[in-house]
mmCIF file of C-alpha atoms in Angstrom:
data_model
loop_
_atom_site.group_PDB
_atom_site.id
_atom_site.type_symbol
_atom_site.label_atom_id
_atom_site.label_comp_id
_atom_site.label_asym_id
_atom_site.label_seq_id
_atom_site.Cartn_x
_atom_site.Cartn_y
_atom_site.Cartn_z
ATOM 1 C CA UNK A 1 26.695 29.885 11.438
ATOM 2 C CA UNK A 2 25.751 28.586 8.018
ATOM 3 C CA UNK A 3 23.491 25.443 7.239
ATOM 4 C CA UNK A 4 26.541 23.429 6.253
ATOM 5 C CA UNK A 5 28.457 24.389 9.463
ATOM 6 C CA UNK A 6 25.328 23.387 11.492
ATOM 7 C CA UNK A 7 24.896 19.996 9.775
ATOM 8 C CA UNK A 8 28.637 19.327 9.986
ATOM 9 C CA UNK A 9 28.596 20.120 13.720
ATOM 10 C CA UNK A 10 25.580 17.955 14.363
ATOM 11 C CA UNK A 11 27.065 15.064 12.386
ATOM 12 C CA UNK A 12 30.281 15.392 14.405
ATOM 13 C CA UNK A 13 28.301 15.450 17.646
ATOM 14 C CA UNK A 14 26.353 12.425 16.639
ATOM 15 C CA UNK A 15 29.450 10.438 15.596
ATOM 16 C CA UNK A 16 29.107 8.034 18.541
ATOM 17 C CA UNK A 17 25.925 6.626 17.134
ATOM 18 C CA UNK A 18 26.773 3.512 14.953
ATOM 19 C CA UNK A 19 23.386 3.452 13.120
ATOM 20 C CA UNK A 20 24.467 5.615 10.215
ATOM 21 C CA UNK A 21 20.947 5.531 8.729
ATOM 22 C CA UNK A 22 19.660 7.147 11.935
ATOM 23 C CA UNK A 23 22.261 9.731 11.813
ATOM 24 C CA UNK A 24 21.619 10.448 8.081
ATOM 25 C CA UNK A 25 17.843 10.562 8.741
ATOM 26 C CA UNK A 26 18.395 13.019 11.547
ATOM 27 C CA UNK A 27 20.674 15.257 9.484
ATOM 28 C CA UNK A 28 18.119 15.191 6.615
ATOM 29 C CA UNK A 29 15.384 16.135 8.963
ATOM 30 C CA UNK A 30 17.300 19.280 9.919
ATOM 31 C CA UNK A 31 18.371 20.079 6.465
ATOM 32 C CA UNK A 32 14.626 19.909 5.369
ATOM 33 C CA UNK A 33 13.636 21.934 8.377
ATOM 34 C CA UNK A 34 16.066 24.704 7.484
ATOM 35 C CA UNK A 35 15.102 24.716 3.870
ATOM 36 C CA UNK A 36 11.322 24.883 4.732
ATOM 37 C CA UNK A 37 11.901 27.751 7.179
ATOM 38 C CA UNK A 38 13.898 29.626 4.519
ATOM 39 C CA UNK A 39 11.092 29.029 1.940
ATOM 40 C CA UNK A 40 8.658 30.496 4.445
ATOM 41 C CA UNK A 41 10.590 33.718 4.402
ATOM 42 C CA UNK A 42 13.116 33.416 7.177
ATOM 43 C CA UNK A 43 16.786 34.070 6.508
ATOM 44 C CA UNK A 44 19.294 31.416 7.073
ATOM 45 C CA UNK A 45 20.838 33.334 9.943
ATOM 46 C CA UNK A 46 17.345 33.537 11.637
ATOM 47 C CA UNK A 47 16.850 29.842 11.366
ATOM 48 C CA UNK A 48 20.333 29.076 12.667
ATOM 49 C CA UNK A 49 19.746 31.381 15.561
ATOM 50 C CA UNK A 50 16.371 29.592 16.339
ATOM 51 C CA UNK A 51 18.034 26.189 16.186
ATOM 52 C CA UNK A 52 20.927 27.189 18.418
ATOM 53 C CA UNK A 53 24.102 25.044 19.072
ATOM 54 C CA UNK A 54 24.060 21.721 17.209
ATOM 55 C CA UNK A 55 25.931 20.153 20.063
ATOM 56 C CA UNK A 56 23.052 20.813 22.524
ATOM 57 C CA UNK A 57 20.601 19.400 19.964
ATOM 58 C CA UNK A 58 22.862 16.332 19.545
ATOM 59 C CA UNK A 59 22.804 15.786 23.297
ATOM 60 C CA UNK A 60 18.948 15.498 23.309
ATOM 61 C CA UNK A 61 19.109 13.253 20.161
ATOM 62 C CA UNK A 62 21.598 11.071 21.907
ATOM 63 C CA UNK A 63 19.505 10.800 24.964
ATOM 64 C CA UNK A 64 16.523 9.858 22.848
ATOM 65 C CA UNK A 65 18.533 7.357 20.871
ATOM 66 C CA UNK A 66 19.846 5.665 24.025
ATOM 67 C CA UNK A 67 16.407 5.429 25.560
ATOM 68 C CA UNK A 68 15.039 3.919 22.340
ATOM 69 C CA UNK A 69 17.922 1.322 22.547
ATOM 70 C CA UNK A 70 16.674 0.300 25.937
ATOM 71 C CA UNK A 71 13.237 -0.425 24.461
ATOM 72 C CA UNK A 72 13.285 -3.719 22.412
ATOM 73 C CA UNK A 73 9.641 -4.057 21.500
ATOM 74 C CA UNK A 74 6.434 -2.108 21.775
ATOM 75 C CA UNK A 75 5.717 1.391 20.507
ATOM 76 C CA UNK A 76 6.196 4.875 21.870
ATOM 77 C CA UNK A 77 4.642 8.012 20.679
ATOM 78 C CA UNK A 78 6.416 11.310 21.153
ATOM 79 C CA UNK A 79 6.154 14.921 19.966
ATOM 80 C CA UNK A 80 8.889 17.277 18.967
ATOM 81 C CA UNK A 81 8.110 20.853 19.823
ATOM 82 C CA UNK A 82 8.961 23.657 17.563
ATOM 83 C CA UNK A 83 10.911 26.548 18.823
ATOM 84 C CA UNK A 84 7.789 28.738 18.992
ATOM 85 C CA UNK A 85 6.108 26.211 21.306
ATOM 86 C CA UNK A 86 3.767 24.727 18.758
ATOM 87 C CA UNK A 87 3.559 21.250 17.640
ATOM 88 C CA UNK A 88 5.891 20.629 14.835
ATOM 89 C CA UNK A 89 5.769 16.816 14.241
ATOM 90 C CA UNK A 90 4.119 13.913 16.044
ATOM 91 C CA UNK A 91 5.299 10.465 15.160
ATOM 92 C CA UNK A 92 4.938 6.966 16.442
ATOM 93 C CA UNK A 93 7.845 4.584 16.862
ATOM 94 C CA UNK A 94 7.097 0.886 16.504
ATOM 95 C CA UNK A 95 9.727 -1.668 17.464
ATOM 96 C CA UNK A 96 9.702 -5.238 16.055
ATOM 97 C CA UNK A 97 12.703 -7.489 16.773
ATOM 98 C CA UNK A 98 15.027 -4.523 17.228
ATOM 99 C CA UNK A 99 13.961 -2.804 14.063
ATOM 100 C CA UNK A 100 12.398 0.604 14.402
ATOM 101 C CA UNK A 101 9.635 1.982 12.163
ATOM 102 C CA UNK A 102 8.774 5.637 12.357
ATOM 103 C CA UNK A 103 5.649 7.034 10.983
ATOM 104 C CA UNK A 104 3.408 10.056 11.463
ATOM 105 C CA UNK A 105 0.891 9.353 14.278
ATOM 106 C CA UNK A 106 -2.217 9.981 12.083
ATOM 107 C CA UNK A 107 -0.899 7.126 9.877
ATOM 108 C CA UNK A 108 -0.217 4.817 12.683
ATOM 109 C CA UNK A 109 -3.722 5.404 14.058
ATOM 110 C CA UNK A 110 -5.357 4.911 10.655
ATOM 111 C CA UNK A 111 -3.433 1.687 10.052
ATOM 112 C CA UNK A 112 -4.497 0.476 13.468
ATOM 113 C CA UNK A 113 -8.257 1.245 12.824
ATOM 114 C CA UNK A 114 -7.953 -0.519 9.419
ATOM 115 C CA UNK A 115 -6.384 -3.569 11.079
ATOM 116 C CA UNK A 116 -9.122 -3.618 13.732
ATOM 117 C CA UNK A 117 -11.671 -3.514 10.972
ATOM 118 C CA UNK A 118 -10.056 -6.270 9.094
ATOM 119 C CA UNK A 119 -9.787 -8.493 12.192
ATOM 120 C CA UNK A 120 -13.535 -7.861 12.928
ATOM 121 C CA UNK A 121 -14.474 -8.591 9.422
ATOM 122 C CA UNK A 122 -12.561 -11.963 9.539
ATOM 123 C CA UNK A 123 -14.150 -12.809 12.846
ATOM 124 C CA UNK A 124 -17.642 -12.061 11.720
ATOM 125 C CA UNK A 125 -17.138 -13.969 8.432
ATOM 126 C CA UNK A 126 -15.796 -17.067 10.256
ATOM 127 C CA UNK A 127 -18.624 -16.915 12.873
ATOM 128 C CA UNK A 128 -21.246 -16.550 10.089
ATOM 129 C CA UNK A 129 -19.907 -19.774 8.462
ATOM 130 C CA UNK A 130 -19.830 -21.511 11.804
ATOM 131 C CA UNK A 131 -23.207 -20.288 12.994
ATOM 132 C CA UNK A 132 -25.293 -23.136 11.539
ATOM 133 C CA UNK A 133 -22.897 -25.712 13.076
ATOM 134 C CA UNK A 134 -22.901 -24.031 16.436
ATOM 135 C CA UNK A 135 -26.744 -23.897 16.462
ATOM 136 C CA UNK A 136 -26.944 -27.609 15.527
ATOM 137 C CA UNK A 137 -24.477 -28.423 18.210
ATOM 138 C CA UNK A 138 -26.370 -26.572 20.811
ATOM 139 C CA UNK A 139 -29.682 -28.265 19.755
ATOM 140 C CA UNK A 140 -27.856 -31.720 19.802
ATOM 141 C CA UNK A 141 -26.504 -31.023 23.299
ATOM 142 C CA UNK A 142 -29.894 -30.026 24.642
ATOM 143 C CA UNK A 143 -31.518 -33.130 23.115
ATOM 144 C CA UNK A 144 -28.822 -35.298 24.546
ATOM 145 C CA UNK A 145 -29.223 -33.863 27.945
ATOM 146 C CA UNK A 146 -33.013 -34.140 27.801
ATOM 147 C CA UNK A 147 -32.961 -37.824 26.895
ATOM 148 C CA UNK A 148 -29.717 -39.247 28.259
ATOM 149 C CA UNK A 149 -28.381 -36.691 30.830
ATOM 150 C CA UNK A 150 -29.387 -36.108 34.406
ATOM 151 C CA UNK A 151 -31.158 -32.898 35.268
#
């Protein structure tokens, strides 16, 4: 089987998915994977043999796609395994209002850490501006309670 036959078979098997961007991204992923493996020294026939039947790959893609449709919001992290058993790609999928954003997990974690740092910075800045007023308020409350309140 050639690369073109593989991608045509995969595209036919994924024809039930209405999200054409998703299908095209999936096809592009496999085309890039095949090209990368060939550049690493494998023949096209070896890569096609490792990948196997495009209909079986499409079945697992369809199952993943259907389970993603059931999730409206939130995020999910998953890992695709290479055929030798090693980790090939780890990505995080964020969902916002039905839109899906895919990015490598390291990028998602880095953005999360940067967001946390930004939120902490803003909180500390706001508290530093409010600290004198909070301090004066506490002193005023203590004085009020001491002279006018009941202990």
